[in-house]
XYZ file of C-alpha atoms in Angstrom:
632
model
C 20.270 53.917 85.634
C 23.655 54.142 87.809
C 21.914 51.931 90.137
C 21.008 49.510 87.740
C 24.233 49.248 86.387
C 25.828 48.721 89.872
C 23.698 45.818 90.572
C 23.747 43.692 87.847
C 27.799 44.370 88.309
C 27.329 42.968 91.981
C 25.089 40.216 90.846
C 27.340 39.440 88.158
C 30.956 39.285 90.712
C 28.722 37.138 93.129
C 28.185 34.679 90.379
C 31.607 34.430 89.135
C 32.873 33.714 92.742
C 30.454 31.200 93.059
C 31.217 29.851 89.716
C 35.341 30.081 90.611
C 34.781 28.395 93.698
C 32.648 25.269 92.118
C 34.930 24.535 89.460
C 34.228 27.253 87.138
C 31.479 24.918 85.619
C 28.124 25.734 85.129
C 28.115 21.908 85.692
C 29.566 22.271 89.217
C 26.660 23.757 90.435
C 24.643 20.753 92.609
C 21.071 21.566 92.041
C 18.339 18.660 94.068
C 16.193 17.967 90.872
C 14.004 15.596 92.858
C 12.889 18.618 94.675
C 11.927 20.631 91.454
C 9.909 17.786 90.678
C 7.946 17.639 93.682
C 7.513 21.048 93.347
C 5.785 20.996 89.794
C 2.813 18.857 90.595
C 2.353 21.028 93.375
C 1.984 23.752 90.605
C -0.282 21.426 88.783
C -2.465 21.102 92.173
C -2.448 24.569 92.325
C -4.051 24.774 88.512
C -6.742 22.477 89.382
C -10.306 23.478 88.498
C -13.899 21.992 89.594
C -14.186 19.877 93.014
C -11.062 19.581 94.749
C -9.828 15.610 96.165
C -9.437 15.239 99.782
C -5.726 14.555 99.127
C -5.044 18.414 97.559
C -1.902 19.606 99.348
C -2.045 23.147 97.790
C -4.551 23.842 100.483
C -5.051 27.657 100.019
C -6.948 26.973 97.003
C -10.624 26.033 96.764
C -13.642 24.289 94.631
C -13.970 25.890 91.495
C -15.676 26.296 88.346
C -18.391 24.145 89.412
C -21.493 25.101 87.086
C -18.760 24.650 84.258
C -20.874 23.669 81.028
C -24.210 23.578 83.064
C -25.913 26.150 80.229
C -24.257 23.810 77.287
C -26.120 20.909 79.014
C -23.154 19.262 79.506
C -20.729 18.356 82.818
C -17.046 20.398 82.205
C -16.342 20.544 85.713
C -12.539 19.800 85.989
C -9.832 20.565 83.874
C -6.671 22.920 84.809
C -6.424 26.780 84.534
C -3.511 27.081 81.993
C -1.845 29.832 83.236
C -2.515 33.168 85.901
C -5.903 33.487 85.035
C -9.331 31.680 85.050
C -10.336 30.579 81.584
C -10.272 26.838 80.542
C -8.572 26.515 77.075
C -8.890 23.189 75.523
C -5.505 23.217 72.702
C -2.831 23.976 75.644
C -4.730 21.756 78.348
C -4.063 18.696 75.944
C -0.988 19.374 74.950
C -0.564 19.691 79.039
C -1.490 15.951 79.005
C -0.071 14.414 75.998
C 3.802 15.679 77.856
C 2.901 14.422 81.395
C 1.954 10.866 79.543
C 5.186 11.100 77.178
C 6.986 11.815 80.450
C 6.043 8.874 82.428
C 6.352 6.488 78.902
C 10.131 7.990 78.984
C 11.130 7.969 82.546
C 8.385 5.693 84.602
C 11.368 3.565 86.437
C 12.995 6.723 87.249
C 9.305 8.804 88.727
C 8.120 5.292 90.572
C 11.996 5.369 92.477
C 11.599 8.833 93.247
C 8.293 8.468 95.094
C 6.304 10.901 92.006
C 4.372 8.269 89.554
C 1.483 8.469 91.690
C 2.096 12.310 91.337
C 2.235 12.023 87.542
C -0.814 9.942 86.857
C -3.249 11.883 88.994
C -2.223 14.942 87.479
C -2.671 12.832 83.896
C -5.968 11.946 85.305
C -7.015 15.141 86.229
C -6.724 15.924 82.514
C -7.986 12.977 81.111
C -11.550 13.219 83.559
C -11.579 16.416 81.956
C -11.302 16.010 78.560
C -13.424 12.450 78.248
C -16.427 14.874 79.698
C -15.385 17.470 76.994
C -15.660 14.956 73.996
C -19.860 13.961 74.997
C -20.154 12.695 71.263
C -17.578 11.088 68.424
C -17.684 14.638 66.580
C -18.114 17.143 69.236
C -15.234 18.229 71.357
C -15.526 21.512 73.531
C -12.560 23.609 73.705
C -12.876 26.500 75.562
C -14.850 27.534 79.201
C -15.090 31.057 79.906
C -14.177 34.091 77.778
C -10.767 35.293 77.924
C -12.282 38.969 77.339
C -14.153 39.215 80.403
C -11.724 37.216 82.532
C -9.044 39.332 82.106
C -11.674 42.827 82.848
C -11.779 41.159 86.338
C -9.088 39.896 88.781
C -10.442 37.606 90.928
C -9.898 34.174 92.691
C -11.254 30.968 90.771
C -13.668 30.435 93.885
C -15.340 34.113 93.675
C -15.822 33.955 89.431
C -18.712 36.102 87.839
C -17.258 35.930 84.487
C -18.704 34.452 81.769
C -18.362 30.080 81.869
C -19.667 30.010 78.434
C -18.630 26.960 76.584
C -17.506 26.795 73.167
C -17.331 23.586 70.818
C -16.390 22.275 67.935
C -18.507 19.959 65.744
C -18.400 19.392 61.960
C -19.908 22.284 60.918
C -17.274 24.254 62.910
C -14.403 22.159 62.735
C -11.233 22.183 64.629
C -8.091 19.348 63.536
C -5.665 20.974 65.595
C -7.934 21.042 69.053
C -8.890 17.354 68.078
C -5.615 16.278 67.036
C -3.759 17.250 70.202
C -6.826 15.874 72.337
C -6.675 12.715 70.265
C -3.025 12.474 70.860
C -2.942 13.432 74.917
C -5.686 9.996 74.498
C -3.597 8.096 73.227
C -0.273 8.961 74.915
C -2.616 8.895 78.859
C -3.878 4.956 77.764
C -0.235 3.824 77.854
C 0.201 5.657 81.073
C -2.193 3.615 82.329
C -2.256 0.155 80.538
C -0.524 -1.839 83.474
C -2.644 -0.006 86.145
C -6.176 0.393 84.633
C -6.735 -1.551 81.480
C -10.498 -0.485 81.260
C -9.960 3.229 81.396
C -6.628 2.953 79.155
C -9.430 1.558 76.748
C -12.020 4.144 77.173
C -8.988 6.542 76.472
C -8.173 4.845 73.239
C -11.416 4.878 72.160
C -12.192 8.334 72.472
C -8.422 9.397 70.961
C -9.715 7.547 67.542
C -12.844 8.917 67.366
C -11.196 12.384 67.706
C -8.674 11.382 65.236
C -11.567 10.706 62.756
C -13.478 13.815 63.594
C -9.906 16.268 63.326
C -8.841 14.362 59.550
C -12.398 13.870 58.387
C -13.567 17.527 58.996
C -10.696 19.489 58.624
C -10.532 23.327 59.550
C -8.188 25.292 62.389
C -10.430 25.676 65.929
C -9.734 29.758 66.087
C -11.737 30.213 63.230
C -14.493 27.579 65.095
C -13.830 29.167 68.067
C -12.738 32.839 67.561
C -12.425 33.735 71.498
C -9.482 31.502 71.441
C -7.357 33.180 69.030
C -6.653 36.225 71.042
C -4.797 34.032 73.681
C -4.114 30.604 71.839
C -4.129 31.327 68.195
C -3.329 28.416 65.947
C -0.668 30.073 64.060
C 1.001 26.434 62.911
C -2.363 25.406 61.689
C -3.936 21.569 62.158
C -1.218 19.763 59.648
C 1.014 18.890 62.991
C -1.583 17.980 64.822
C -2.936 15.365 62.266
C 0.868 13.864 62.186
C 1.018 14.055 66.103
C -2.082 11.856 66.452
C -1.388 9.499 64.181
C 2.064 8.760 65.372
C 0.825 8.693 69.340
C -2.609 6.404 68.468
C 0.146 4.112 66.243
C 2.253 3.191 69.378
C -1.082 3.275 71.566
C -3.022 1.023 69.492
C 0.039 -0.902 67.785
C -2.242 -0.329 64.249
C -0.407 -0.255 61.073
C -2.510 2.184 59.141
C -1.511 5.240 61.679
C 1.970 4.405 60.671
C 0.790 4.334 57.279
C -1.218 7.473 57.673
C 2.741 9.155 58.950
C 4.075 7.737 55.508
C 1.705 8.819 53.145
C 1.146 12.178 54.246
C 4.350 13.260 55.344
C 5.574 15.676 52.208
C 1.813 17.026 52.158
C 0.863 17.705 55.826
C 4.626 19.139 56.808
C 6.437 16.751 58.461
C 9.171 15.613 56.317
C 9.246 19.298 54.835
C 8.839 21.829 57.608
C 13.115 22.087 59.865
C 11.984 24.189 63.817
C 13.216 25.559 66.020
C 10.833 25.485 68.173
C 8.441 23.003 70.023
C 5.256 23.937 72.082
C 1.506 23.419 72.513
C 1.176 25.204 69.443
C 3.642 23.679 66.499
C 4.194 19.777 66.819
C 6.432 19.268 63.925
C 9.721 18.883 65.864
C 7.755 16.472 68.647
C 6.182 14.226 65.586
C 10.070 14.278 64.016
C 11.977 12.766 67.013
C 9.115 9.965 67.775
C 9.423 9.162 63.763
C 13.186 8.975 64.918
C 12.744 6.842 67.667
C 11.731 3.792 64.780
C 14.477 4.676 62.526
C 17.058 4.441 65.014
C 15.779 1.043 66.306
C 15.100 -0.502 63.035
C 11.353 -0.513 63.415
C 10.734 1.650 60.019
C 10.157 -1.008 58.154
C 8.354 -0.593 54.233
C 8.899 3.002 55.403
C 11.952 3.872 56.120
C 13.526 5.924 53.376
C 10.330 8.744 54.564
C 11.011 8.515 58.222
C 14.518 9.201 57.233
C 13.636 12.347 55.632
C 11.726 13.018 59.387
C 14.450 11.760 60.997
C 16.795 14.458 59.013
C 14.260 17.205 60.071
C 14.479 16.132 63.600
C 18.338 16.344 63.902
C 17.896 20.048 62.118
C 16.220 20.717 65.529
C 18.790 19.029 67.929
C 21.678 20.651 65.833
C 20.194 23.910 66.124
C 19.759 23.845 69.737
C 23.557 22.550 70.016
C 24.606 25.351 67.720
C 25.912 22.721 64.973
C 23.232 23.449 62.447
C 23.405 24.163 58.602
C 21.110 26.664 58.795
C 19.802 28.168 61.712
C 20.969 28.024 64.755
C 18.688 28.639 68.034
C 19.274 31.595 69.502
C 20.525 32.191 72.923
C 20.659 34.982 75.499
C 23.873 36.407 77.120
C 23.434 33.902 79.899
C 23.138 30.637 77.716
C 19.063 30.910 77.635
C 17.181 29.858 74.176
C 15.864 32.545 72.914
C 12.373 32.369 70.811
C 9.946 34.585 71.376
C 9.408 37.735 73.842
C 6.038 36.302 75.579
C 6.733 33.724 77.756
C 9.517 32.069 76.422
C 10.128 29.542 79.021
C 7.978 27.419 77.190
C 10.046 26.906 74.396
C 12.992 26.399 76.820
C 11.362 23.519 78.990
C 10.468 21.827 75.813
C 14.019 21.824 74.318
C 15.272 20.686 77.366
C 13.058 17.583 76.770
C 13.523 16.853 73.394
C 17.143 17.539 73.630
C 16.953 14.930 77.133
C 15.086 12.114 75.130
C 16.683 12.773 71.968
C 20.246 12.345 73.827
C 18.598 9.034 75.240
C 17.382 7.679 71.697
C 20.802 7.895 70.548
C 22.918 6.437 72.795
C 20.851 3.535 73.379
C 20.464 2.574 69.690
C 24.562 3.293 70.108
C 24.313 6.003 67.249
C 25.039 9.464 66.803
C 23.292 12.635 64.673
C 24.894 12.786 61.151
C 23.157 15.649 59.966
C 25.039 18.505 62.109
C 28.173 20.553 61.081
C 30.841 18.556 62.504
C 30.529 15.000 64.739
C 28.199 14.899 67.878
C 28.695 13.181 71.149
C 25.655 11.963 72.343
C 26.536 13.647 75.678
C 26.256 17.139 73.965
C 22.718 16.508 73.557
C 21.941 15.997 77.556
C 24.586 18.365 78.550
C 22.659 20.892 76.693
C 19.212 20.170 77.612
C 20.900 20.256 81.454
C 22.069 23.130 81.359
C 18.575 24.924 80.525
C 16.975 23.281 83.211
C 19.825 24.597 85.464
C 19.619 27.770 84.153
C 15.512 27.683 85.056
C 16.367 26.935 88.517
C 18.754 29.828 89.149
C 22.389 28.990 87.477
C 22.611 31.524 85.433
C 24.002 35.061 85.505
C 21.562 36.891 87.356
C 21.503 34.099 90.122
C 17.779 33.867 89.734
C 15.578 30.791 90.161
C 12.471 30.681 87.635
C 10.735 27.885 88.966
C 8.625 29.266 92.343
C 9.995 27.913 95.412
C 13.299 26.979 94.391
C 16.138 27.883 95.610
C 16.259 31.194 97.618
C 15.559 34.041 94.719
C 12.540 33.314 93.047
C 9.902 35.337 91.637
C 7.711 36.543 94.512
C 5.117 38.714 92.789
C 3.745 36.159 89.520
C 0.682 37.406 87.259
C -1.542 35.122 88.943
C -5.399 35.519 90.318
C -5.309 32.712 93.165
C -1.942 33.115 94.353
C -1.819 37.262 94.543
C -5.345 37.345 96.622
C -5.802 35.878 100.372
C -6.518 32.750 100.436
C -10.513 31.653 99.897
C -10.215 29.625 102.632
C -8.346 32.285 105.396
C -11.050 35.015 104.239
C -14.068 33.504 102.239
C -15.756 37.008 101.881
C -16.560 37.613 98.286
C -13.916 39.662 96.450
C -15.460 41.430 92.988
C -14.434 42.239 89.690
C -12.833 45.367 90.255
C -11.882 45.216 94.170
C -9.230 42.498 93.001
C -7.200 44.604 91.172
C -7.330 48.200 92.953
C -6.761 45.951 96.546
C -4.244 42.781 95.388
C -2.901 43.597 91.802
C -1.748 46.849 92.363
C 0.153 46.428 95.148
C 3.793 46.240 95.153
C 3.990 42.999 98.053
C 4.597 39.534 97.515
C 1.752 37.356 96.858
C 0.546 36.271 100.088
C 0.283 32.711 98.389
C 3.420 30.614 97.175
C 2.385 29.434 94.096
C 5.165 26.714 94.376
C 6.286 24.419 91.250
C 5.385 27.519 88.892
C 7.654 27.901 86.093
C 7.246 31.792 84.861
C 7.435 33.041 81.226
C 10.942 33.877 82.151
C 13.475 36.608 81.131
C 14.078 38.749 78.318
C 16.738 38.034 75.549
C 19.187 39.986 77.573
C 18.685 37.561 80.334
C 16.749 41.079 82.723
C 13.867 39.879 84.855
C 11.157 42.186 85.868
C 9.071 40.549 89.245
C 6.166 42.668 88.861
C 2.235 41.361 88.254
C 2.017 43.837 86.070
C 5.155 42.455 83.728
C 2.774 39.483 82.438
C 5.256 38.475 79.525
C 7.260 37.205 82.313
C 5.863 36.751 85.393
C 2.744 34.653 83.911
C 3.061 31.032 84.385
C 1.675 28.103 82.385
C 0.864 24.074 82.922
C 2.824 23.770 79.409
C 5.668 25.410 80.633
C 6.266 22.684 83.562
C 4.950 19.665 82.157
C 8.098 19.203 79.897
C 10.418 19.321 82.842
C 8.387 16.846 84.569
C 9.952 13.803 82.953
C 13.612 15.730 82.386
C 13.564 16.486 86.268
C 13.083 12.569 86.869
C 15.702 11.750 84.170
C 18.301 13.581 85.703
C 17.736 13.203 89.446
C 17.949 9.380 88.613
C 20.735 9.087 85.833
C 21.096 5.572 84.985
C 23.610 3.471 82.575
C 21.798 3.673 79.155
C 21.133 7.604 79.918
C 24.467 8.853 79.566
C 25.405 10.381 83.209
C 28.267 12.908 81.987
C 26.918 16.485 82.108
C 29.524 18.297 81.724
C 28.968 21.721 80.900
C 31.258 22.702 77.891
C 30.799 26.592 77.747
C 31.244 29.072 80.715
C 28.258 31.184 81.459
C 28.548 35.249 80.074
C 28.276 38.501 81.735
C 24.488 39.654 81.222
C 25.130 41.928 78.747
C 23.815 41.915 75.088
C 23.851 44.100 71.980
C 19.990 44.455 71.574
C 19.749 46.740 74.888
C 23.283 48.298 74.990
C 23.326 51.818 73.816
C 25.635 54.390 72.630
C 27.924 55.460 75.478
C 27.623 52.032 77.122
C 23.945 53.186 78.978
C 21.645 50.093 79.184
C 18.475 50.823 77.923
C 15.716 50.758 80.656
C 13.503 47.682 81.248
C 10.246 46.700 79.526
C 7.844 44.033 79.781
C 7.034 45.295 75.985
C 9.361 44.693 72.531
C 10.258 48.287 71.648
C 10.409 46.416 67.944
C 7.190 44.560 67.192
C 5.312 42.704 63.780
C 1.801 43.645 63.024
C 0.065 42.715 60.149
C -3.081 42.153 58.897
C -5.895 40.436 55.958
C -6.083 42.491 53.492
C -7.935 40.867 51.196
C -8.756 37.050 49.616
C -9.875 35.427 46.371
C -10.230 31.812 45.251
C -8.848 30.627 41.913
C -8.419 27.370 40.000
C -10.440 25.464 43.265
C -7.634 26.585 45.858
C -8.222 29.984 48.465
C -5.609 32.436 48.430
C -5.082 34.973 50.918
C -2.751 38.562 51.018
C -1.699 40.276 54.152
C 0.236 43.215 54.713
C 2.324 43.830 57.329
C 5.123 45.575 59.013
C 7.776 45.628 61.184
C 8.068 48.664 63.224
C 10.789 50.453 65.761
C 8.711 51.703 68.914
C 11.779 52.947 70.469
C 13.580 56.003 70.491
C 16.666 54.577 69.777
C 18.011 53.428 65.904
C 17.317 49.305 64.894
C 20.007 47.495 63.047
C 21.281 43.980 62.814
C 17.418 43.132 62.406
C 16.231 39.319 62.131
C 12.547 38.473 61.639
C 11.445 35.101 61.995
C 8.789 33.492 59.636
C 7.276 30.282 60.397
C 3.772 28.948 58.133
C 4.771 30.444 55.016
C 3.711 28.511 52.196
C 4.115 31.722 49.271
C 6.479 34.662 48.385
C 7.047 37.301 51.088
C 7.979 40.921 49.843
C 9.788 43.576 51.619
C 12.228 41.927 53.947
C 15.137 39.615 52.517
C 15.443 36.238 53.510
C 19.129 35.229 55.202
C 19.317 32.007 54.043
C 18.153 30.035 50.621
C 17.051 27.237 52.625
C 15.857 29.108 56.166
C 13.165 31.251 58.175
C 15.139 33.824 58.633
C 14.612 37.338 57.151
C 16.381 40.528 57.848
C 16.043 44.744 56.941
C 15.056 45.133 52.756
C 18.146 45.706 50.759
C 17.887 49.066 50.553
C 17.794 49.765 53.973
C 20.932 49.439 56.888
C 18.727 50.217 59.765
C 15.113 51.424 61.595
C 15.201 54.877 62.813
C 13.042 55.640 66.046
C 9.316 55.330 65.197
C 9.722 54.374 61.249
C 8.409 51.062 59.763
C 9.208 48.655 57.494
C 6.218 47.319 55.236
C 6.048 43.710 53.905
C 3.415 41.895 52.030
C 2.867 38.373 51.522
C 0.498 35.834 49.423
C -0.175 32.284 49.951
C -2.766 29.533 50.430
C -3.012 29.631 54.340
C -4.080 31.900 56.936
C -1.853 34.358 58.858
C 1.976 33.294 58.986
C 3.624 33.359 62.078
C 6.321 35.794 61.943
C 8.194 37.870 65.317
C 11.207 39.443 65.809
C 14.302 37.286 66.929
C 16.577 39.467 67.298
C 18.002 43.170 66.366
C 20.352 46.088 68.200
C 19.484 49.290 69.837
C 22.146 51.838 69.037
């Protein structure tokens, strides 16, 4: 414990002095974001499945995957491997797409003069080959190869698999809206990419992104219950409502077609849009992505008949950009000691690369329709916005208070051991002997070395909410990387590498980077608790039972939130997203907010105790995690 103490005390002196001696700006710091862009679609290279090109660089990887779909009677050969292991998931592969494509519509002048759009559109392509042989017919879209169960028995390379390649679809019988949506919209968004270049397959895009469209709103129903493998690892907690919204507005600028504009209009109170304020944007909940691009036509007079609703989005949008610039009404997104947004405990560098976009376009909407938010606390310069989503992406690549680079292959302290199959095992093509299910982990997981392959352009799941890292294999929550976690940065890399007179250059850094301390692992006597790659406070909660009534499905779960530590909970905040009915047992912070916090009758959690809550509404499970609490 001394130790640990001792060295986040050096780490921390060693950072100041750097910080003193640059200006005593985090914005000081010179950081070559043209080189963390060529690093990321090395990452994507990396991800690859099926036959590799001649031109792969990441050469320590093989052909994969390439009976993918053969017992479905259909070609899946392709695709990426979202994250560390070897399973092809269709909902987080799109979304992969759909922010490559929104990247290069945001930032193409700015890839092309860095030497990357050729970068960008083969790794759009590599997607978009994919999903095209995933959607064989108008209403059948497969979303899954492989079975998450029996990947994750085995730890093995991609090029040794003998795990399951089972492929699951949906069709209209088993419906999915979300899986189609975001496939529909990663269509759509890819056929701009590729207009000026490729006319014919920006056309076979479009085509198949409105027959998906058709297929997600005409048979409605969320793809985990379709297919129930994927819920386990990508469960659809925000439902398909998003997704629906997401489409529409992507095929509307695609296709230039009034009636997906329309379609944003009419459905905006009922499917969420003008009605749902996040704090959060990811492969999973839309809402905030859908809001801004609304935005976009308000702010350049192109809402026409409709803007007085895309207003309302446009309001819902800002409740995001305020939040992340601490200016909110409500809720404001929390950060860790070191200036890190804060969402959830698994992997929550997603939700950090994709504020750092939306925060980088959003500044960019603004100032060059020469307006400003006007739904925030007090006035906002445009320049907060950028400065903001900066200084994430600096923080990612190692200025922050632990000196530590998050992006593999940046900078000189980066994680060395990441929860990933390829990368941990000898290369397939240095030793090509077959490695099996179980010889993979007792010979390559277990072991405390570096991985003998530099996954490079990696973005891991990132730090706790007390800013402490963990490089272990075996510390998954962070060490795991993800497609979705990079392709956000892709364009915000290019943006700010290039600068340029309409995107507002001055990034100054307004607040000074904290010591990497925080309340939630400080205990009594000024001990800090010992590291975990587990919450010692965690939500369960369950189905406990269902009933229909008046034409409309109702379901009741029970849950609770409970203290696995041995220390005492207070200042307890519980985060509920997807609610759409009364909650019992916790007590909501604001009126108007997701925010809930201990019952009224209680002041804290004592080691190993619960607290029980029970909701009712309309939908399926509610999304609800801890955000934040104290360990005393």
């Amino acid at each position: 414990m001394a130790s640990m103490s001792l060295r986040h005390t050096l780490q921390w002196a060693v950072f100041c002095l750097a910080m003193i001696g640059a200006g005593s700006h985090v914005g000081a710091v010179t950081l070559d974001y043209g080189d963390a862009l060529r690093k990321s679609f090395l990452f994507l290279e990396a991800q690859r499945s099926g036959k590799l090109p001649n031109n792969q660089r990441v050469d320590w990887r093989g052909d994969s995957g390439l009976s993918d779909g053969k017992s479905a009677g259909v070609d899946l050969v392709g695709g990426y491997y979202d994250a560390g292991d070897n399973v092809k998931f269709g909902l987080p592969l799109a979304f992969t797409v759909t922010m490559l494509s929104w990247s290069v519509l945001e930032y193409r002048s700015q890839l092309e003069s860095q030497g990357q759009l050729e970068y960008s559109l083969d790794a759009i392509k590599w997607g978009t080959d994919y999903l095209i042989k995933a959607h064989p017919e108008p209403n059948v879209l497969y979303g899954e190869v492989g079975d998450g169960d029996s990947d994750h028995f085995c730890w093995q390379r991609p090029e040794d698999m003998t795990t399951s390649r089972q492929a699951y679809a949906i069709t209209p019988e088993r419906p999915g809206s979300d899986l189609a949506g975001e496939t529909a919209a990663a269509m759509a968004a890819a056929s701009m990419t590729f207009r000026s270049t490729d006319p014919s397959y920006a056309d076979e895009l479009l085509l198949h992104s409105r027959q998906l469209f058709s297929f997600a709103d005409t048979h409605r129903g969320k793809y985990d219950s379709s297919i129930p493998l994927a819920k386990k690892y990508y469960q659809s907690t925000s439902g398909y409502d998003d997704e629906l919204l997401w489409a529409a507005m992507w095929l509307y600028e695609a296709s230039g077609e009034e009636g997906y504009l329309k379609y944003v209009a009419d459905n905006a109170d009922q499917l969420g849009g003008t009605g749902w304020a996040m704090d959060q944007f990811s492969w999973d909940n839309k809402y905030a992505g859908v809001q801004l691009k609304v935005t976009k036509l308000v702010l350049n007079g192109k809402a026409g008949e409709h803007t007085s609703t895309f207003q309302r989005y446009q309001a819902k949008a800002e409740y995001y950009l305020c939040a992340a610039i601490h200016k909110n009404h409500g809720i404001q997104m929390p950060k860790t000691p070191g200036g890190m947004y804060w969402i959830y405990y698994w992997n929550n560098m997603q939700y950090v690369t994709t504020a750092a976009f939306l925060l980088t376009i959003g500044h960019d909407y603004y100032s060059s329709a020469g307006l400003q938010l006007t739904h925030c606390t007090s006035p906002v310069d445009n320049a907060e916005l950028l400065a903001a989503g900066k200084a994430q992406v600096d923080y990612i690549l190692g200025n922050n208070n632990r000196g530590q680079s998050y992006l593999v292959g940046f900078g000189e302290n980066y994680p060395q051991r990441v929860h990933h199959r390829a990368a941990s095992m000898v290369a397939f093509k240095k030793n090509s002997g077959f490695i099996g299910c179980k010889d993979g982990y007792a010979n390559w997981y277990k072991v405390g070395t570096p991985n003998p392959n530099l996954l490079v352009g990696a973005v891991v799941g990132g730090p706790d909410q007390n800013d402490d890292f963990i490089d272990q294999r075996d510390a998954y929550l962070m060490t795991e990387p993800a497609i979705y976690n990079t392709a956000p940065l892709v364009g915000v890399f290019a943006r700010l590498q290039a600068g340029g007179s309409t995107q507002n250059t001055d990034l100054k850094q307004s607040a000074v980077v904290r010591p990497a301390t925080h309340q939630s692992q400080v205990l009594s006597g000024g001990t800090r608790a010992p590291k975990t790659a587990f919450p010692p406070v965690r939500v369960v909660q369950r189905l406990q039972e269902e009933w229909s009534y008046g034409g409309q499905h109702y379901y009741k779960y029970a849950g609770s939130v409970e203290n696995l530590s041995k220390h005492t909970v207070s200042s307890l905040t519980v985060v509920v997203h997807r609610l759409y009915g009364p909650l019992w047992g916790l007590t909501p912070q604001h009126t108007n907010g997701n925010f809930y916090t201990f019952p009224a009758t209680t002041k804290a959690l004592a080691p190993l105790q619960k607290i029980d809550f029970t909701y009712i509404h309309h939908s399926e499970e509610a999304q609800i995690f801890v955000g934040k609490y104290t360990l005393v």
